[in-house]
Each structure stands twice: as structure tokens, then as C-alpha cells.
Tab-separated table of C-alpha atoms in Angstrom:
chain	number	residue	atom	x	y	z
A	978	MET	CA	0.000	0.000	0.000
A	979	LYS	CA	1.313	3.453	-0.889
A	980	SER	CA	2.088	6.003	1.817
A	981	LEU	CA	2.309	9.780	1.760
A	982	LEU	CA	5.696	11.262	2.558
A	983	THR	CA	5.641	12.713	6.078
A	984	LYS	CA	7.834	15.668	5.080
A	985	GLU	CA	5.410	16.464	2.290
A	986	VAL	CA	2.377	16.333	4.570
A	987	ILE	CA	3.706	18.673	7.246
A	988	SER	CA	4.461	21.248	4.533
A	989	TYR	CA	0.770	21.414	3.584
A	990	GLN	CA	-0.931	24.723	4.255
A	991	ASN	CA	-2.676	24.896	7.651
A	992	PHE	CA	-1.708	21.318	8.527
A	993	ASP	CA	-0.681	22.132	12.089
A	994	MET	CA	-3.808	24.166	12.817
A	995	LEU	CA	-6.192	21.586	11.347
A	996	ALA	CA	-4.490	18.692	13.141
A	997	SER	CA	-4.850	20.583	16.434
A	998	ASP	CA	-8.533	21.235	15.730
A	999	ILE	CA	-9.163	17.567	14.929
A	1000	LEU	CA	-7.581	16.504	18.226
A	1001	SER	CA	-9.540	19.128	20.164
A	1002	LEU	CA	-12.784	17.786	18.720
A	1003	ALA	CA	-11.666	14.233	19.492
A	1004	ALA	CA	-11.035	15.309	23.087
A	1005	GLU	CA	-14.683	16.364	23.346
A	1006	ILE	CA	-15.570	12.738	22.621
A	1007	LEU	CA	-12.889	11.093	24.793
A	1008	PRO	CA	-11.927	13.786	27.324
A	1009	ASN	CA	-9.669	11.638	29.517
A	1010	GLN	CA	-7.619	10.055	26.741
A	1011	THR	CA	-4.421	11.233	25.080
A	1012	LEU	CA	-5.269	11.875	21.420
A	1013	TYR	CA	-2.684	11.876	18.647
A	1014	ILE	CA	-2.163	11.624	14.909
A	1015	ASN	CA	0.461	9.248	13.516
A	1016	SER	CA	1.765	9.029	9.961
A	1017	LEU	CA	3.098	5.711	8.623
A	1018	ASN	CA	5.141	4.770	5.602
A	1019	ASP	CA	6.750	1.438	4.736
A	1020	PHE	CA	9.638	2.062	7.118
A	1021	THR	CA	8.690	4.367	9.988
A	1022	GLN	CA	5.869	5.773	12.056
A	1023	VAL	CA	5.997	9.455	13.033
A	1024	THR	CA	3.822	11.051	15.722
A	1025	LEU	CA	2.800	14.352	14.148
A	1026	LYS	CA	0.458	15.891	16.717
A	1027	VAL	CA	-0.404	15.082	20.343
A	1028	GLN	CA	-3.002	16.364	22.790
A	1029	LYS	CA	-2.158	15.068	26.258
A	1030	ASN	CA	-5.257	14.570	28.378
A	1031	ASP	CA	-3.876	11.495	30.141
A	1032	LEU	CA	-0.537	12.700	31.481
A	1033	ASN	CA	0.560	9.144	32.213
A	1034	ILE	CA	0.809	8.422	28.477
A	1035	HIS	CA	4.423	9.063	27.497
A	1036	LEU	CA	4.270	10.328	23.917
A	1037	GLU	CA	5.858	13.349	22.279
A	1038	GLU	CA	5.382	15.014	18.911
A	1039	GLY	CA	8.085	14.014	16.465
A	1040	THR	CA	8.587	10.558	17.991
A	1041	THR	CA	9.747	8.195	15.241
A	1042	ILE	CA	9.838	4.408	15.534
A	1043	PRO	CA	10.284	1.532	13.052
A	1044	VAL	CA	6.925	0.741	11.484
A	1045	GLU	CA	7.111	-2.894	12.590
A	1046	ASP	CA	7.133	-1.678	16.235
A	1047	ALA	CA	4.028	0.480	15.764
A	1048	ILE	CA	0.660	-0.477	17.208
A	1049	CYS	CA	-0.937	1.424	14.313
A	1050	ASN	CA	0.724	-0.966	11.874
A	1051	LEU	CA	-1.579	-3.715	13.176
A	1052	ILE	CA	-4.583	-1.942	11.629
A	1053	ASP	CA	-6.142	-3.383	8.463
A	1054	TYR	CA	-6.097	-0.216	6.344
A	1055	ARG	CA	-7.622	-1.942	3.340
A	1056	SER	CA	-10.839	-2.653	5.229
A	1057	ASP	CA	-10.697	0.789	6.880
A	1058	ALA	CA	-11.741	-0.845	10.160
A	1059	PRO	CA	-10.716	0.663	13.521
A	1060	LEU	CA	-8.449	-1.224	15.884
A	1061	ILE	CA	-9.954	-1.345	19.381
A	1062	ILE	CA	-7.972	-2.792	22.296
A	1063	GLU	CA	-9.588	-2.105	25.641
A	1064	ASN	CA	-6.859	-3.802	27.665
A	1065	LEU	CA	-3.464	-4.148	26.023
A	1066	GLN	CA	-2.077	-6.052	28.993
A	1067	SER	CA	-4.492	-8.963	28.602
A	1068	THR	CA	-4.710	-9.058	24.782
A	1069	SER	CA	-2.762	-11.757	22.957
A	1070	GLY	CA	-0.935	-11.334	19.638
A	1071	LEU	CA	0.806	-8.063	20.541
A	1072	GLU	CA	4.305	-9.421	21.100
A	1073	LYS	CA	5.848	-7.392	18.227
A	1074	VAL	CA	4.642	-4.098	19.698
A	1075	LYS	CA	5.075	-4.956	23.391
A	1076	GLN	CA	8.044	-2.633	23.804
A	1077	THR	CA	6.123	0.284	22.292
A	1078	ILE	CA	3.167	-0.393	24.583
A	1079	ASN	CA	5.497	-0.316	27.579
A	1080	ASP	CA	7.338	2.786	26.350
A	1081	ILE	CA	4.184	4.898	26.084
A	1082	ASN	CA	2.599	3.281	29.167
A	1083	ALA	CA	-0.630	2.481	27.344
A	1084	VAL	CA	-3.262	0.083	28.678
A	1085	SER	CA	-6.063	0.839	26.196
A	1086	TYR	CA	-5.805	1.912	22.558
A	1087	LEU	CA	-8.115	2.993	19.748
A	1088	GLY	CA	-6.740	3.482	16.230
A	1089	ILE	CA	-8.896	4.987	13.481
A	1090	PRO	CA	-7.295	4.574	10.020
A	1091	ILE	CA	-6.842	7.672	7.874
A	1092	THR	CA	-6.748	6.739	4.196
A	1093	MET	CA	-7.178	8.459	0.843
A	1094	LYS	CA	-9.795	7.605	-1.771
A	1095	ASN	CA	-7.206	5.804	-3.901
A	1096	GLY	CA	-6.236	3.553	-1.008
A	1097	THR	CA	-3.127	5.464	0.021
A	1098	ARG	CA	-2.417	4.995	3.719
A	1099	PHE	CA	-1.738	8.204	5.616
A	1100	GLY	CA	-1.821	7.025	9.198
A	1101	THR	CA	-4.061	6.941	12.219
A	1102	LEU	CA	-6.137	9.074	14.544
A	1103	CYS	CA	-5.401	7.475	17.914
A	1104	ALA	CA	-6.609	7.491	21.484
A	1105	ALA	CA	-4.687	5.928	24.347
A	1106	SER	CA	-5.177	5.656	28.079
A	1107	SER	CA	-3.028	4.435	30.958
A	1108	GLU	CA	-6.068	2.526	32.241
A	1109	ALA	CA	-8.363	-0.077	30.736
A	1110	TYR	CA	-11.210	1.611	28.873
A	1111	HIS	CA	-14.399	0.602	27.066
A	1112	TYR	CA	-14.747	2.408	23.716
A	1113	ASP	CA	-18.451	2.664	22.996
A	1114	ASN	CA	-19.772	2.440	19.444
A	1115	LYS	CA	-20.960	6.062	19.330
A	1116	SER	CA	-17.493	7.401	20.227
A	1117	VAL	CA	-15.833	5.210	17.625
A	1118	ILE	CA	-18.243	6.369	14.889
A	1119	LEU	CA	-17.694	10.036	15.766
A	1120	LEU	CA	-13.909	9.604	15.624
A	1121	GLN	CA	-14.250	7.852	12.263
A	1122	LYS	CA	-16.089	10.913	10.971
A	1123	LEU	CA	-13.283	13.167	12.195
A	1124	ALA	CA	-10.719	10.947	10.471
A	1125	LYS	CA	-12.748	11.128	7.266
A	1126	MET	CA	-12.868	14.938	7.459
A	1127	PHE	CA	-9.106	14.994	7.902
A	1128	SER	CA	-8.627	12.716	4.885
A	1129	TYR	CA	-10.723	15.127	2.747
A	1130	TYR	CA	-8.296	17.915	3.638
A	1131	LEU	CA	-5.306	15.704	2.799
A	1132	GLU	CA	-6.950	14.761	-0.497
A	1133	LEU	CA	-7.340	18.398	-1.561
A	1134	GLU	CA	-3.762	19.262	-0.643
A	1135	ASN	CA	-2.486	16.121	-2.307
A	1136	LEU	CA	-4.183	16.998	-5.608
A	1137	ALA	CA	-2.152	20.185	-5.838
A	1138	TYR	CA	1.081	18.198	-5.832
A	1139	ARG	CA	0.176	15.302	-8.151
A	1140	ASP	CA	0.393	14.923	-11.929
A	1141	SER	CA	-3.101	14.406	-13.340
A	1142	LEU	CA	-2.071	11.841	-15.984
A	1143	THR	CA	0.230	9.566	-13.978
A	1144	GLY	CA	-0.635	10.249	-10.336
A	1145	ILE	CA	2.997	10.765	-9.295
A	1146	TYR	CA	4.397	14.043	-7.957
A	1147	ASN	CA	4.491	17.113	-10.197
A	1148	ARG	CA	6.883	20.011	-10.756
A	1149	GLN	CA	5.168	22.152	-8.093
A	1150	HIS	CA	5.807	19.509	-5.465
A	1151	LEU	CA	9.439	19.069	-6.469
A	1152	TYR	CA	10.266	22.782	-6.421
A	1153	ARG	CA	8.536	23.534	-3.135
A	1154	PHE	CA	9.307	20.357	-1.245
A	1155	PHE	CA	12.947	19.995	-2.250
A	1156	ASP	CA	13.977	23.579	-1.575
A	1157	GLU	CA	11.906	24.153	1.568
A	1158	SER	CA	12.640	20.833	3.267
A	1159	PRO	CA	15.775	19.398	1.644
A	1160	TYR	CA	17.498	16.140	2.442
A	1161	GLU	CA	21.182	16.409	3.341
A	1162	HIS	CA	22.550	14.226	0.549
A	1163	GLY	CA	21.555	11.986	-2.327
A	1164	VAL	CA	21.133	12.040	-6.092
A	1165	VAL	CA	18.728	13.559	-8.595
A	1166	LEU	CA	18.039	11.582	-11.766
A	1167	MET	CA	16.730	12.945	-15.062
A	1168	VAL	CA	15.102	9.955	-16.779
A	1169	ASP	CA	14.122	10.010	-20.442
A	1170	LEU	CA	12.578	7.360	-22.706
A	1171	ASP	CA	14.703	6.762	-25.786
A	1172	ASN	CA	12.910	7.551	-29.067
A	1173	PHE	CA	9.583	8.250	-27.369
A	1174	LYS	CA	8.632	10.772	-30.051
A	1175	SER	CA	8.486	7.976	-32.620
A	1176	ILE	CA	5.917	6.155	-30.447
A	1177	ASN	CA	3.627	9.191	-30.464
A	1178	ASP	CA	4.150	9.736	-34.189
A	1179	THR	CA	3.445	6.090	-35.053
A	1180	PHE	CA	0.697	5.085	-32.622
A	1181	GLY	CA	-0.828	8.380	-31.482
A	1182	HIS	CA	-0.970	10.292	-28.221
A	1183	ASP	CA	-3.489	7.988	-26.499
A	1184	VAL	CA	-1.020	5.119	-26.720
A	1185	GLY	CA	1.777	7.504	-25.785
A	1186	ASN	CA	-0.127	8.514	-22.640
A	1187	GLN	CA	-0.585	4.880	-21.633
A	1188	ILE	CA	3.146	4.328	-22.013
A	1189	LEU	CA	3.819	7.396	-19.872
A	1190	GLN	CA	1.509	5.946	-17.220
A	1191	GLU	CA	3.413	2.657	-17.295
A	1192	PHE	CA	6.672	4.626	-17.172
A	1193	ALA	CA	5.503	6.426	-14.023
A	1194	SER	CA	4.371	3.131	-12.499
A	1195	LYS	CA	7.808	1.622	-13.097
A	1196	LEU	CA	9.538	4.597	-11.499
A	1197	GLU	CA	7.212	4.386	-8.515
A	1198	SER	CA	7.892	0.662	-8.179
A	1199	PHE	CA	11.613	1.420	-8.244
A	1200	THR	CA	11.448	4.163	-5.583
A	1201	ASN	CA	9.161	2.103	-3.344
A	1202	GLN	CA	12.156	-0.154	-2.740
A	1203	THR	CA	14.174	2.771	-1.400
A	1204	LYS	CA	13.667	4.484	1.935
A	1205	TYR	CA	12.849	8.039	0.867
A	1206	GLY	CA	12.950	8.081	-2.950
A	1207	TYR	CA	10.135	9.455	-5.083
A	1208	PRO	CA	9.424	10.060	-8.804
A	1209	VAL	CA	8.243	13.299	-10.412
A	1210	ARG	CA	6.768	14.125	-13.795
A	1211	LEU	CA	7.908	17.566	-14.904
A	1212	GLY	CA	5.702	17.478	-18.014
A	1213	GLY	CA	5.586	15.700	-21.363
A	1214	ASP	CA	8.019	12.793	-21.196
A	1215	GLU	CA	10.312	14.565	-18.697
A	1216	PHE	CA	10.626	12.545	-15.485
A	1217	VAL	CA	12.820	13.015	-12.434
A	1218	VAL	CA	13.673	10.677	-9.575
A	1219	VAL	CA	15.002	11.940	-6.240
A	1220	LEU	CA	16.978	9.377	-4.221
A	1221	PRO	CA	17.896	10.888	-0.840
A	1222	MET	CA	20.610	9.215	1.235
A	1223	CYS	CA	22.063	7.590	-1.887
A	1224	ASP	CA	25.346	9.189	-2.907
A	1225	GLN	CA	27.901	6.405	-2.567
A	1226	THR	CA	29.306	5.109	-5.855
A	1227	ASP	CA	28.378	1.479	-5.201
A	1228	GLN	CA	24.831	2.482	-4.214
A	1229	ILE	CA	24.420	4.557	-7.357
A	1230	GLU	CA	25.788	1.836	-9.646
A	1231	HIS	CA	23.469	-0.766	-8.114
A	1232	ASN	CA	20.392	1.457	-8.363
A	1233	MET	CA	21.111	2.574	-11.925
A	1234	SER	CA	21.602	-1.006	-13.099
A	1235	ARG	CA	18.328	-1.987	-11.477
A	1236	LEU	CA	16.445	0.980	-12.964
A	1237	LEU	CA	17.796	0.525	-16.504
A	1238	ASN	CA	16.808	-3.134	-16.394
A	1239	LEU	CA	13.313	-2.248	-15.165
A	1240	LEU	CA	12.894	0.276	-17.993
A	1241	SER	CA	13.932	-2.178	-20.701
A	1242	HIS	CA	10.934	-4.515	-20.254
A	1243	TRP	CA	7.489	-3.229	-21.177
A	1244	THR	CA	3.893	-4.348	-21.479
A	1245	THR	CA	2.091	-1.774	-23.597
A	1246	PRO	CA	-1.199	-1.330	-25.481
A	1247	ILE	CA	0.662	-2.315	-28.659
A	1248	GLY	CA	2.284	-5.421	-27.228
A	1249	GLU	CA	5.967	-5.968	-26.625
A	1250	ILE	CA	8.029	-3.085	-27.976
A	1251	LYS	CA	11.706	-2.185	-27.845
A	1252	LEU	CA	11.831	0.751	-25.467
A	1253	THR	CA	14.725	1.812	-23.267
A	1254	ALA	CA	15.694	4.794	-21.155
A	1255	SER	CA	18.664	7.053	-20.532
A	1256	ILE	CA	19.484	8.590	-17.162
A	1257	GLY	CA	21.401	11.676	-16.084
A	1258	VAL	CA	22.648	11.582	-12.496
A	1259	VAL	CA	23.850	14.431	-10.284
A	1260	ILE	CA	24.940	14.175	-6.627
A	1261	PHE	CA	24.014	16.671	-3.906
A	1262	ASN	CA	25.572	16.704	-0.417
A	1263	ASP	CA	26.868	19.030	2.302
A	1264	ASP	CA	29.612	20.280	-0.022
A	1265	TYR	CA	27.307	20.776	-3.009
A	1266	HIS	CA	23.638	21.495	-2.306
A	1267	PRO	CA	22.266	24.040	-4.818
A	1268	THR	CA	18.602	24.680	-5.617
A	1269	ILE	CA	16.586	22.026	-7.369
A	1270	ARG	CA	16.592	24.138	-10.552
A	1271	THR	CA	20.392	24.015	-10.671
A	1272	LEU	CA	20.387	20.282	-9.964
A	1273	LEU	CA	17.881	19.695	-12.768
A	1274	LYS	CA	20.053	21.650	-15.204
A	1275	LYS	CA	23.081	19.520	-14.306
A	1276	ALA	CA	21.021	16.312	-14.447
A	1277	ASP	CA	19.831	17.339	-17.907
A	1278	ASP	CA	23.456	17.875	-18.991
A	1279	ALA	CA	24.269	14.394	-17.640
A	1280	LEU	CA	21.290	12.961	-19.546
A	1281	TYR	CA	22.651	14.461	-22.778
A	1282	GLU	CA	25.965	12.681	-22.137
A	1283	ALA	CA	24.112	9.414	-21.459
A	1284	LYS	CA	22.360	9.735	-24.830
A	1285	LYS	CA	25.746	10.203	-26.513
A	1286	LEU	CA	26.870	6.894	-24.999
A	1287	GLY	CA	24.331	5.109	-27.188
A	1288	LYS	CA	21.209	5.333	-24.982
A	1289	ASN	CA	20.010	2.709	-22.490
A	1290	ALA	CA	22.756	4.075	-20.230
A	1291	TYR	CA	23.414	6.518	-17.414
A	1292	HIS	CA	25.978	9.244	-16.893
A	1293	LEU	CA	27.018	10.668	-13.540
A	1294	ILE	CA	28.139	14.240	-12.889
A	1295	LYS	CA	29.768	14.630	-9.477
């Protein structure tokens, strides 16, 4: 299941204010519980906002734990069903999250999943108490409505940062997110399909659009296997991949080999076709960390060199 990037979410307009309002309303329903909002991806859980009504619950905003240690990770997000545990101490099957339960001193827990319409998992609206507690059906339903309201807000913000054809991030997201909340080091890739113009000329733009959608899906599949990577469509057949925390030569070589192989096998509306990609790579780190516009210009220069190598290749500019 896909997950929204936490750094992206907290950059949304009015996120902090709306999250506080949601927790205040939740506190009207469960006044003696500590209420909080967690965000989960495939690797970590981050506690984004906390309202402490039970002072014996030890939880702070910004707390980050491995996702496999998270109680919220036990929720079935596909069914959108809440997770209700009225006494954590006497409930079996919680061995993987026992340490987390002890760390926050929780005895009861309620987790309401927050998901997008397309199935993307955002996280959870949670309630926890240091005592056993019975969560009545009315309270659970009201909290589900609050979670749904919050997901509507996330949906609207998310639309502003997504490409309408492919569903991956767009130029607006890349420019704002990269420059306002940059990672310390990594690589930026400019990825281009070789001879894509001939596909449009021969088969038409409808087929071309379907290939672009498959292209985006491949890039997303590739970045899903990295910790923080994400793909971007700048427009037309211009695509970018950001791979934070990946700037060691052996890492880059491994990832580029894997990506080139992925982009050399296609299933398209016109059957099997010979389609490859070229990649321009530029490193950013503490010594060299310009704006994303400068990095894109250098990545484009590297892409030009990759094309000169005979295509289906990558070129790195350090």
C-alpha cells in the first residue's frame, strides 16, 4: 500500500492548525484520553500531533519508531476498520509491539485509520489511556467521521502536488518540497525514454499517454524499494527521480543497473516493444547542495551525455 511522505504532509498549508482542531474535537468525545495523529510509511511511524489529556501516556510530537514496532501498523487499512484494544495487557498477539506499549505506558488503545480515496495509507487518529477503557460504538463512529474529514483535507492538498495523468508528484511539489525541506545528501536523476517521439508519431498520443503511465508506475515501483525516494513528472516525457541518502558510488551503480533493467521490459497497449531509457545523475551533499533548478540543469546535462553513450545508459556528474 502506498504512503504519503511525512515531510510532504507537514508542509501542507494549515496542517498544524487543522491537526490541532481535529484533536480538540476528538477530546470532546474522549476527554480523559491522550489523542494523537500518527503518519506511517513502509519504514517508519511518526507522531505528528499530540493532545495530552492522560498525562501518564508518554508520547511526544516528532517521535519516530520503526513501522514494525508500531501499534498502528496492526490496523487493516484496506478494510478501513478501527483497531480497538480495551486492555493491552491482557490481549494476545501483541508481542511485536510490546516494547512500544510499555514505552508509552498504554493500557487501552483505539486506532482509526486515515486513508485516501485511492487507497493510500496516511496514518491513524489514535486514542490511548493508561487505564483499561471501554470504547463505545458512538465514540468510535464520531472519531471515524473526524478521520474522514481529515482525509478530505489531505486529499485536496495532495491533488495540488500530483500529476493528473500519472498520479505521481508534479513540478510544483518538487520545487517547493525539495527547496523548503531538503534532504542532506543523495542524487537527482533525469530519466528520459529513448525515441519516445516515434511512439507518439506512429501510434498516437493515447497510446503515448498509456506508455507514460506505465513509465511512471515503473519509477514508482523502483522508488518504493528505497527508503525516501520518489518520482516526479515535470511534463511531457520529462521525469525526475530523487533518491535521498544515496550518494555512494556502489549504491548509485546498483540502483542505476536496477532501474535501466526495469525500464527495458514493457507491457504496452501495442504489445511488446523495444523501449529503453537514458538517465542523467547528479549528486548533492553538504559540499554541493544548490537549488533544485540548478540540480535539474546539471542532471539534464548528464542525460545528454548518457544519450551520446548510445542510450540505455546513465551518466554521472559529481
